[in-house]
Amino acid sequence: MLRARLRTRATAVDVDLSVTVAGVRFPNPIVLAAGFDKDAKMVPGLFALGFGGIEVGTVTPRPQPGNPKPRMFRLPRHHGLINRLGFNNRGVAALVEQVRDLPWRPAPIGINLGRNKDTPNERAADDYITCAEAVAALADYVVVNASSPNTPGLRELQKPDALRSLLSGARSALDRRAPRKPLFLKIAPDLSEDAIRAAVDVAIGCGAQALIATNTTVSRPVTGGAASEEGGLSGAPLAPLAISCLRTAAAHAQGRLSLVAAGGIFDAEDAYARLRMGAELIQLYTGFVYGGPATVARLLQGLAALLQRDGFSSLDQMLRARQT
Ligand SMILES: Cc1cc2nc3c(=O)[nH]c(=O)nc-3n(C[C@H](O)[C@H](O)[C@H](O)COP(=O)(O)O)c2cc1C
């Protein structure tokens, strides 16, 4: 099969880069972030490029069109993107069909959940529960996304009480259908340090296994060009915020929760730095948009070289050494 041959070539490195998070084995730590393949229509082609995992979604219970176009803007000078897509997707039933019919799953598939735009926050938990039940058996891990800036009110759900109801609802829904299915929480980079620590505590208390830091930012550390467009900013300008969020979460979690780094990761040095500061997995979206189809192969080669430079024979060895 051509796809499998391409994948073998893209992932051929001398160092074992596999990592197990929440009991799920990822053949390498480079995962495609949510939002690129919302409806899981491109999964085999994306796996051919070498990704160690693919997170599909955000999916909502019912299909919805998202915001009017234009809704995505490049900031080429800054290596950034601004998007206000607004969870355009074909709904969870269509996603379930797509994922069920996949002919080839060489690495884990995460499914990222949200609420419909017209579901009020008081009933948001129902949307997450509906989606979690629908995807439980098909996903390798499930993500509660309460951090996208383009669904009005969504980020309010990161407050501890609301978050507890979403996460415990999703946790019970998963346990009814697929006990112990890993549950991840994805947070915004715009939370205060106290709010990050509170989110970590709620996630642990509700039986989540990992935290994804971070989604896009509504702040604007850069100006000019498309920077004044409304929406979530990703890519290089997000990196400092995402890093500080990751550091805060890592310091507070103290190993009780796995960490997934996202936000402005473009090359192997970026990825390696996040792994050293506490992440076990790397997600990227904007770096892939700017870097093109060879991005994963380049990152894996670079990561292998950095590990060898530092005297490690596997990624796992480095992650374990980090904790001591
Ligand atoms: C166009 C676009 C659409 C996105 N859609 C989603 C989404 O549906 N759900 C989600 O959790 N994150 C979404 N994200 C956020 C990314 O998954 C990622 O967390 C963020 O962009 C930071 O990573 P990056 O700097 O590598 O892009 C989207 C990002 C972009 C640029």
PDB file of C-alpha atoms in Angstrom, residues 81-318:
ATOM      1  CA  LEU A  81      -2.940  32.319  11.755  1.00  0.00           C
ATOM      2  CA  ILE A  82      -6.165  33.845  12.963  1.00  0.00           C
ATOM      3  CA  ASN A  83      -9.305  31.763  12.635  1.00  0.00           C
ATOM      4  CA  ARG A  84     -12.911  32.203  13.603  1.00  0.00           C
ATOM      5  CA  LEU A  85     -14.273  29.065  11.983  1.00  0.00           C
ATOM      6  CA  GLY A  86     -16.783  28.426  14.792  1.00  0.00           C
ATOM      7  CA  PHE A  87     -16.866  24.604  14.864  1.00  0.00           C
ATOM      8  CA  ASN A  88     -18.056  24.045  11.308  1.00  0.00           C
ATOM      9  CA  ASN A  89     -18.638  20.285  11.175  1.00  0.00           C
ATOM     10  CA  ARG A  90     -20.996  17.605   9.914  1.00  0.00           C
ATOM     11  CA  GLY A  91     -22.123  16.477  13.368  1.00  0.00           C
ATOM     12  CA  VAL A  92     -21.189  13.506  15.490  1.00  0.00           C
ATOM     13  CA  ALA A  93     -23.194  10.863  13.582  1.00  0.00           C
ATOM     14  CA  ALA A  94     -21.285  11.634  10.365  1.00  0.00           C
ATOM     15  CA  LEU A  95     -17.957  11.623  12.216  1.00  0.00           C
ATOM     16  CA  VAL A  96     -18.721   8.256  13.772  1.00  0.00           C
ATOM     17  CA  GLU A  97     -19.356   6.787  10.309  1.00  0.00           C
ATOM     18  CA  GLN A  98     -16.113   8.219   8.953  1.00  0.00           C
ATOM     19  CA  VAL A  99     -14.008   6.865  11.805  1.00  0.00           C
ATOM     20  CA  ARG A 100     -15.769   3.493  11.882  1.00  0.00           C
ATOM     21  CA  ASP A 101     -15.069   2.956   8.192  1.00  0.00           C
ATOM     22  CA  LEU A 102     -11.356   3.799   8.320  1.00  0.00           C
ATOM     23  CA  PRO A 103      -9.374   1.091   6.567  1.00  0.00           C
ATOM     24  CA  TRP A 104      -6.081   1.887   8.272  1.00  0.00           C
ATOM     25  CA  ARG A 105      -5.234   3.132  11.783  1.00  0.00           C
ATOM     26  CA  PRO A 106      -1.479   2.958  12.232  1.00  0.00           C
ATOM     27  CA  ALA A 107      -1.580   5.343  15.228  1.00  0.00           C
ATOM     28  CA  PRO A 108      -4.106   6.650  17.772  1.00  0.00           C
ATOM     29  CA  ILE A 109      -7.079   8.814  16.856  1.00  0.00           C
ATOM     30  CA  GLY A 110      -8.342  11.321  19.394  1.00  0.00           C
ATOM     31  CA  ILE A 111     -11.817  12.789  19.096  1.00  0.00           C
ATOM     32  CA  ASN A 112     -12.293  16.376  20.267  1.00  0.00           C
ATOM     33  CA  LEU A 113     -15.755  17.385  21.512  1.00  0.00           C
ATOM     34  CA  GLY A 114     -17.581  20.717  21.691  1.00  0.00           C
ATOM     35  CA  ARG A 115     -21.088  22.071  22.007  1.00  0.00           C
ATOM     36  CA  ASN A 116     -23.364  23.420  19.309  1.00  0.00           C
ATOM     37  CA  LYS A 117     -23.474  27.193  18.966  1.00  0.00           C
ATOM     38  CA  ASP A 118     -27.179  27.308  19.850  1.00  0.00           C
ATOM     39  CA  THR A 119     -26.909  25.119  22.961  1.00  0.00           C
ATOM     40  CA  PRO A 120     -26.911  27.372  26.024  1.00  0.00           C
ATOM     41  CA  ASN A 121     -24.115  26.873  28.541  1.00  0.00           C
ATOM     42  CA  GLU A 122     -26.644  25.564  31.105  1.00  0.00           C
ATOM     43  CA  ARG A 123     -27.198  22.576  28.827  1.00  0.00           C
ATOM     44  CA  ALA A 124     -23.635  22.321  27.479  1.00  0.00           C
ATOM     45  CA  ALA A 125     -22.860  19.190  29.481  1.00  0.00           C
ATOM     46  CA  ASP A 126     -25.606  17.353  27.550  1.00  0.00           C
ATOM     47  CA  ASP A 127     -23.801  18.073  24.266  1.00  0.00           C
ATOM     48  CA  TYR A 128     -20.507  16.714  25.582  1.00  0.00           C
ATOM     49  CA  ILE A 129     -22.292  13.662  27.001  1.00  0.00           C
ATOM     50  CA  THR A 130     -24.102  12.979  23.712  1.00  0.00           C
ATOM     51  CA  CYS A 131     -20.844  13.179  21.774  1.00  0.00           C
ATOM     52  CA  ALA A 132     -18.850  11.182  24.328  1.00  0.00           C
ATOM     53  CA  GLU A 133     -21.363   8.326  24.222  1.00  0.00           C
ATOM     54  CA  ALA A 134     -21.340   8.339  20.432  1.00  0.00           C
ATOM     55  CA  VAL A 135     -17.564   8.229  20.002  1.00  0.00           C
ATOM     56  CA  ALA A 136     -16.495   6.266  23.108  1.00  0.00           C
ATOM     57  CA  ALA A 137     -15.956   2.960  21.382  1.00  0.00           C
ATOM     58  CA  LEU A 138     -14.182   4.460  18.353  1.00  0.00           C
ATOM     59  CA  ALA A 139     -11.773   6.959  19.848  1.00  0.00           C
ATOM     60  CA  ASP A 140      -8.383   6.119  21.340  1.00  0.00           C
ATOM     61  CA  TYR A 141      -8.837   9.160  23.547  1.00  0.00           C
ATOM     62  CA  VAL A 142     -11.546  11.795  23.921  1.00  0.00           C
ATOM     63  CA  VAL A 143     -11.018  15.527  24.464  1.00  0.00           C
ATOM     64  CA  VAL A 144     -13.306  17.982  26.208  1.00  0.00           C
ATOM     65  CA  ASN A 145     -12.720  21.282  24.443  1.00  0.00           C
ATOM     66  CA  ALA A 146     -14.022  24.224  26.429  1.00  0.00           C
ATOM     67  CA  SER A 147     -11.386  26.608  25.148  1.00  0.00           C
ATOM     68  CA  SER A 148     -12.172  27.619  21.561  1.00  0.00           C
ATOM     69  CA  PRO A 149     -12.763  31.368  21.281  1.00  0.00           C
ATOM     70  CA  ASN A 150     -15.210  31.242  18.369  1.00  0.00           C
ATOM     71  CA  THR A 151     -18.315  29.825  20.035  1.00  0.00           C
ATOM     72  CA  PRO A 152     -19.742  32.654  22.142  1.00  0.00           C
ATOM     73  CA  GLY A 153     -19.650  31.800  25.855  1.00  0.00           C
ATOM     74  CA  LEU A 154     -17.787  28.511  25.406  1.00  0.00           C
ATOM     75  CA  ARG A 155     -14.725  29.519  27.399  1.00  0.00           C
ATOM     76  CA  GLU A 156     -16.930  30.335  30.390  1.00  0.00           C
ATOM     77  CA  LEU A 157     -17.196  26.574  30.722  1.00  0.00           C
ATOM     78  CA  GLN A 158     -13.611  26.524  31.981  1.00  0.00           C
ATOM     79  CA  LYS A 159     -14.767  27.884  35.339  1.00  0.00           C
ATOM     80  CA  PRO A 160     -14.425  25.149  37.956  1.00  0.00           C
ATOM     81  CA  ASP A 161     -18.118  24.363  38.541  1.00  0.00           C
ATOM     82  CA  ALA A 162     -19.013  24.274  34.856  1.00  0.00           C
ATOM     83  CA  LEU A 163     -15.857  22.360  34.031  1.00  0.00           C
ATOM     84  CA  ARG A 164     -16.630  19.797  36.710  1.00  0.00           C
ATOM     85  CA  SER A 165     -20.042  19.168  35.218  1.00  0.00           C
ATOM     86  CA  LEU A 166     -18.641  18.776  31.677  1.00  0.00           C
ATOM     87  CA  LEU A 167     -15.808  16.503  32.702  1.00  0.00           C
ATOM     88  CA  SER A 168     -17.738  14.338  35.107  1.00  0.00           C
ATOM     89  CA  GLY A 169     -20.557  14.067  32.563  1.00  0.00           C
ATOM     90  CA  ALA A 170     -18.124  13.040  29.834  1.00  0.00           C
ATOM     91  CA  ARG A 171     -16.291  10.670  32.191  1.00  0.00           C
ATOM     92  CA  SER A 172     -19.526   8.850  33.131  1.00  0.00           C
ATOM     93  CA  ALA A 173     -20.670   8.743  29.507  1.00  0.00           C
ATOM     94  CA  LEU A 174     -17.381   7.135  28.472  1.00  0.00           C
ATOM     95  CA  ASP A 175     -17.516   4.685  31.366  1.00  0.00           C
ATOM     96  CA  ARG A 176     -20.990   3.558  30.310  1.00  0.00           C
ATOM     97  CA  ARG A 177     -19.790   2.753  26.789  1.00  0.00           C
ATOM     98  CA  ALA A 178     -16.053   2.100  27.027  1.00  0.00           C
ATOM     99  CA  PRO A 179     -14.762   1.979  30.605  1.00  0.00           C
ATOM    100  CA  ARG A 180     -11.426   3.650  31.256  1.00  0.00           C
ATOM    101  CA  LYS A 181     -11.330   5.348  27.852  1.00  0.00           C
ATOM    102  CA  PRO A 182      -8.782   8.177  28.299  1.00  0.00           C
ATOM    103  CA  LEU A 183     -10.286  11.632  28.744  1.00  0.00           C
ATOM    104  CA  PHE A 184      -8.253  14.776  28.009  1.00  0.00           C
ATOM    105  CA  LEU A 185      -9.054  18.437  28.709  1.00  0.00           C
ATOM    106  CA  LYS A 186      -7.940  21.221  26.357  1.00  0.00           C
ATOM    107  CA  ILE A 187      -7.505  24.681  27.859  1.00  0.00           C
ATOM    108  CA  ALA A 188      -7.046  28.244  26.627  1.00  0.00           C
ATOM    109  CA  PRO A 189      -3.759  30.139  26.920  1.00  0.00           C
ATOM    110  CA  ASP A 190      -5.648  33.162  28.217  1.00  0.00           C
ATOM    111  CA  LEU A 191      -6.422  31.671  31.635  1.00  0.00           C
ATOM    112  CA  SER A 192      -4.746  33.196  34.685  1.00  0.00           C
ATOM    113  CA  GLU A 193      -2.221  31.074  36.549  1.00  0.00           C
ATOM    114  CA  ASP A 194      -4.795  30.447  39.284  1.00  0.00           C
ATOM    115  CA  ALA A 195      -7.365  29.373  36.717  1.00  0.00           C
ATOM    116  CA  ILE A 196      -4.853  26.987  35.116  1.00  0.00           C
ATOM    117  CA  ARG A 197      -4.142  25.416  38.501  1.00  0.00           C
ATOM    118  CA  ALA A 198      -7.874  25.147  39.206  1.00  0.00           C
ATOM    119  CA  ALA A 199      -8.437  23.463  35.822  1.00  0.00           C
ATOM    120  CA  VAL A 200      -5.674  20.965  36.602  1.00  0.00           C
ATOM    121  CA  ASP A 201      -7.321  20.133  39.932  1.00  0.00           C
ATOM    122  CA  VAL A 202     -10.770  19.734  38.406  1.00  0.00           C
ATOM    123  CA  ALA A 203      -9.374  17.570  35.605  1.00  0.00           C
ATOM    124  CA  ILE A 204      -7.653  15.256  38.079  1.00  0.00           C
ATOM    125  CA  GLY A 205     -10.692  15.174  40.356  1.00  0.00           C
ATOM    126  CA  CYS A 206     -12.987  14.204  37.487  1.00  0.00           C
ATOM    127  CA  GLY A 207     -10.803  11.368  36.252  1.00  0.00           C
ATOM    128  CA  ALA A 208      -9.207  13.021  33.225  1.00  0.00           C
ATOM    129  CA  GLN A 209      -5.795  11.664  32.242  1.00  0.00           C
ATOM    130  CA  ALA A 210      -4.232  14.540  30.316  1.00  0.00           C
ATOM    131  CA  LEU A 211      -4.310  18.273  29.721  1.00  0.00           C
ATOM    132  CA  ILE A 212      -3.727  19.865  26.323  1.00  0.00           C
ATOM    133  CA  ALA A 213      -2.076  23.273  26.648  1.00  0.00           C
ATOM    134  CA  THR A 214      -3.163  25.162  24.627  1.00  0.00           C
ATOM    135  CA  ASN A 215      -5.865  26.290  22.244  1.00  0.00           C
ATOM    136  CA  THR A 216      -5.602  29.612  20.338  1.00  0.00           C
ATOM    137  CA  THR A 217      -5.408  33.010  22.082  1.00  0.00           C
ATOM    138  CA  VAL A 218      -7.782  35.954  21.889  1.00  0.00           C
ATOM    139  CA  SER A 219      -4.891  38.232  22.874  1.00  0.00           C
ATOM    140  CA  ARG A 220      -2.852  40.028  20.213  1.00  0.00           C
ATOM    141  CA  PRO A 221       0.858  40.035  20.997  1.00  0.00           C
ATOM    142  CA  VAL A 222       1.436  41.204  17.378  1.00  0.00           C
ATOM    143  CA  THR A 223       0.008  44.025  15.271  1.00  0.00           C
ATOM    144  CA  GLY A 224      -0.423  44.854  11.592  1.00  0.00           C
ATOM    145  CA  GLY A 225      -1.849  42.946   8.659  1.00  0.00           C
ATOM    146  CA  ALA A 226      -4.645  40.591   9.657  1.00  0.00           C
ATOM    147  CA  ALA A 227      -3.843  40.891  13.396  1.00  0.00           C
ATOM    148  CA  SER A 228      -6.924  43.045  13.935  1.00  0.00           C
ATOM    149  CA  GLU A 229      -9.249  40.278  12.692  1.00  0.00           C
ATOM    150  CA  GLU A 230     -11.440  38.699  15.338  1.00  0.00           C
ATOM    151  CA  GLY A 231     -10.762  35.090  16.280  1.00  0.00           C
ATOM    152  CA  GLY A 232      -8.157  32.837  17.807  1.00  0.00           C
ATOM    153  CA  LEU A 233      -4.481  33.468  17.092  1.00  0.00           C
ATOM    154  CA  SER A 234      -2.165  30.476  16.631  1.00  0.00           C
ATOM    155  CA  GLY A 235       1.425  29.871  15.574  1.00  0.00           C
ATOM    156  CA  ALA A 236       4.638  31.641  16.616  1.00  0.00           C
ATOM    157  CA  PRO A 237       3.013  34.596  18.440  1.00  0.00           C
ATOM    158  CA  LEU A 238       1.150  32.112  20.658  1.00  0.00           C
ATOM    159  CA  ALA A 239       4.268  30.222  21.728  1.00  0.00           C
ATOM    160  CA  PRO A 240       5.271  32.317  24.794  1.00  0.00           C
ATOM    161  CA  LEU A 241       1.743  32.121  26.228  1.00  0.00           C
ATOM    162  CA  ALA A 242       1.405  28.399  25.526  1.00  0.00           C
ATOM    163  CA  ILE A 243       4.799  27.764  27.129  1.00  0.00           C
ATOM    164  CA  SER A 244       3.948  29.659  30.274  1.00  0.00           C
ATOM    165  CA  CYS A 245       0.627  27.826  30.521  1.00  0.00           C
ATOM    166  CA  LEU A 246       2.411  24.480  30.102  1.00  0.00           C
ATOM    167  CA  ARG A 247       4.967  25.398  32.778  1.00  0.00           C
ATOM    168  CA  THR A 248       2.253  26.430  35.236  1.00  0.00           C
ATOM    169  CA  ALA A 249       0.304  23.233  34.609  1.00  0.00           C
ATOM    170  CA  ALA A 250       3.429  21.070  34.915  1.00  0.00           C
ATOM    171  CA  ALA A 251       4.493  22.692  38.184  1.00  0.00           C
ATOM    172  CA  HIS A 252       1.041  22.219  39.673  1.00  0.00           C
ATOM    173  CA  ALA A 253       0.248  18.751  38.304  1.00  0.00           C
ATOM    174  CA  GLN A 254       3.506  17.227  39.592  1.00  0.00           C
ATOM    175  CA  GLY A 255       3.043  14.186  37.373  1.00  0.00           C
ATOM    176  CA  ARG A 256      -0.585  13.542  38.397  1.00  0.00           C
ATOM    177  CA  LEU A 257      -1.786  14.463  34.891  1.00  0.00           C
ATOM    178  CA  SER A 258      -0.092  13.926  31.537  1.00  0.00           C
ATOM    179  CA  LEU A 259       0.586  17.061  29.518  1.00  0.00           C
ATOM    180  CA  VAL A 260       0.219  17.633  25.798  1.00  0.00           C
ATOM    181  CA  ALA A 261       1.908  20.730  24.371  1.00  0.00           C
ATOM    182  CA  ALA A 262       0.335  22.789  21.583  1.00  0.00           C
ATOM    183  CA  GLY A 263       0.898  26.336  20.414  1.00  0.00           C
ATOM    184  CA  GLY A 264       3.578  27.668  18.096  1.00  0.00           C
ATOM    185  CA  ILE A 265       5.581  24.491  17.623  1.00  0.00           C
ATOM    186  CA  PHE A 266       7.387  24.654  14.265  1.00  0.00           C
ATOM    187  CA  ASP A 267      10.596  22.662  14.509  1.00  0.00           C
ATOM    188  CA  ALA A 268      12.327  19.913  16.469  1.00  0.00           C
ATOM    189  CA  GLU A 269      13.932  22.407  18.873  1.00  0.00           C
ATOM    190  CA  ASP A 270      10.487  23.757  19.778  1.00  0.00           C
ATOM    191  CA  ALA A 271       9.116  20.251  20.264  1.00  0.00           C
ATOM    192  CA  TYR A 272      12.119  19.085  22.286  1.00  0.00           C
ATOM    193  CA  ALA A 273      11.915  22.113  24.590  1.00  0.00           C
ATOM    194  CA  ARG A 274       8.229  21.399  25.364  1.00  0.00           C
ATOM    195  CA  LEU A 275       9.016  17.743  26.058  1.00  0.00           C
ATOM    196  CA  ARG A 276      11.792  18.778  28.410  1.00  0.00           C
ATOM    197  CA  MET A 277       9.502  21.147  30.267  1.00  0.00           C
ATOM    198  CA  GLY A 278       6.916  18.491  31.036  1.00  0.00           C
ATOM    199  CA  ALA A 279       4.925  17.504  27.936  1.00  0.00           C
ATOM    200  CA  GLU A 280       4.708  13.913  26.754  1.00  0.00           C
ATOM    201  CA  LEU A 281       3.066  14.663  23.417  1.00  0.00           C
ATOM    202  CA  ILE A 282       3.343  17.496  20.906  1.00  0.00           C
ATOM    203  CA  GLN A 283       0.479  18.843  18.835  1.00  0.00           C
ATOM    204  CA  LEU A 284       0.709  21.179  15.921  1.00  0.00           C
ATOM    205  CA  TYR A 285      -1.554  22.858  13.442  1.00  0.00           C
ATOM    206  CA  THR A 286      -0.037  26.166  12.276  1.00  0.00           C
ATOM    207  CA  GLY A 287       3.473  24.693  12.037  1.00  0.00           C
ATOM    208  CA  PHE A 288       2.055  22.069   9.681  1.00  0.00           C
ATOM    209  CA  VAL A 289       0.240  24.703   7.589  1.00  0.00           C
ATOM    210  CA  TYR A 290       3.468  26.688   7.106  1.00  0.00           C
ATOM    211  CA  GLY A 291       5.803  23.683   7.005  1.00  0.00           C
ATOM    212  CA  GLY A 292       3.896  21.523   4.503  1.00  0.00           C
ATOM    213  CA  PRO A 293       3.752  17.747   4.042  1.00  0.00           C
ATOM    214  CA  ALA A 294       7.380  17.067   5.087  1.00  0.00           C
ATOM    215  CA  THR A 295       6.869  18.700   8.505  1.00  0.00           C
ATOM    216  CA  VAL A 296       6.478  15.500  10.528  1.00  0.00           C
ATOM    217  CA  ALA A 297       9.450  13.752   8.903  1.00  0.00           C
ATOM    218  CA  ARG A 298      11.600  16.824   9.588  1.00  0.00           C
ATOM    219  CA  LEU A 299      10.471  17.000  13.223  1.00  0.00           C
ATOM    220  CA  LEU A 300      11.117  13.306  13.824  1.00  0.00           C
ATOM    221  CA  GLN A 301      14.613  13.462  12.302  1.00  0.00           C
ATOM    222  CA  GLY A 302      15.381  16.524  14.393  1.00  0.00           C
ATOM    223  CA  LEU A 303      14.018  15.031  17.611  1.00  0.00           C
ATOM    224  CA  ALA A 304      16.037  11.857  17.097  1.00  0.00           C
ATOM    225  CA  ALA A 305      19.204  13.940  16.586  1.00  0.00           C
ATOM    226  CA  LEU A 306      18.547  16.036  19.712  1.00  0.00           C
ATOM    227  CA  LEU A 307      17.958  12.934  21.834  1.00  0.00           C
ATOM    228  CA  GLN A 308      21.185  11.365  20.549  1.00  0.00           C
ATOM    229  CA  ARG A 309      23.084  14.601  21.170  1.00  0.00           C
ATOM    230  CA  ASP A 310      21.971  14.471  24.800  1.00  0.00           C
ATOM    231  CA  GLY A 311      22.893  10.819  25.184  1.00  0.00           C
ATOM    232  CA  PHE A 312      19.412   9.284  25.149  1.00  0.00           C
ATOM    233  CA  SER A 313      18.641   6.115  23.236  1.00  0.00           C
ATOM    234  CA  SER A 314      14.863   6.645  23.253  1.00  0.00           C
ATOM    235  CA  LEU A 315      12.313   9.366  23.914  1.00  0.00           C
ATOM    236  CA  ASP A 316      10.961   7.337  26.804  1.00  0.00           C
ATOM    237  CA  GLN A 317      14.387   7.362  28.443  1.00  0.00           C
ATOM    238  CA  MET A 318      14.496  11.166  28.254  1.00  0.00           C
TER     239      MET A 318
END
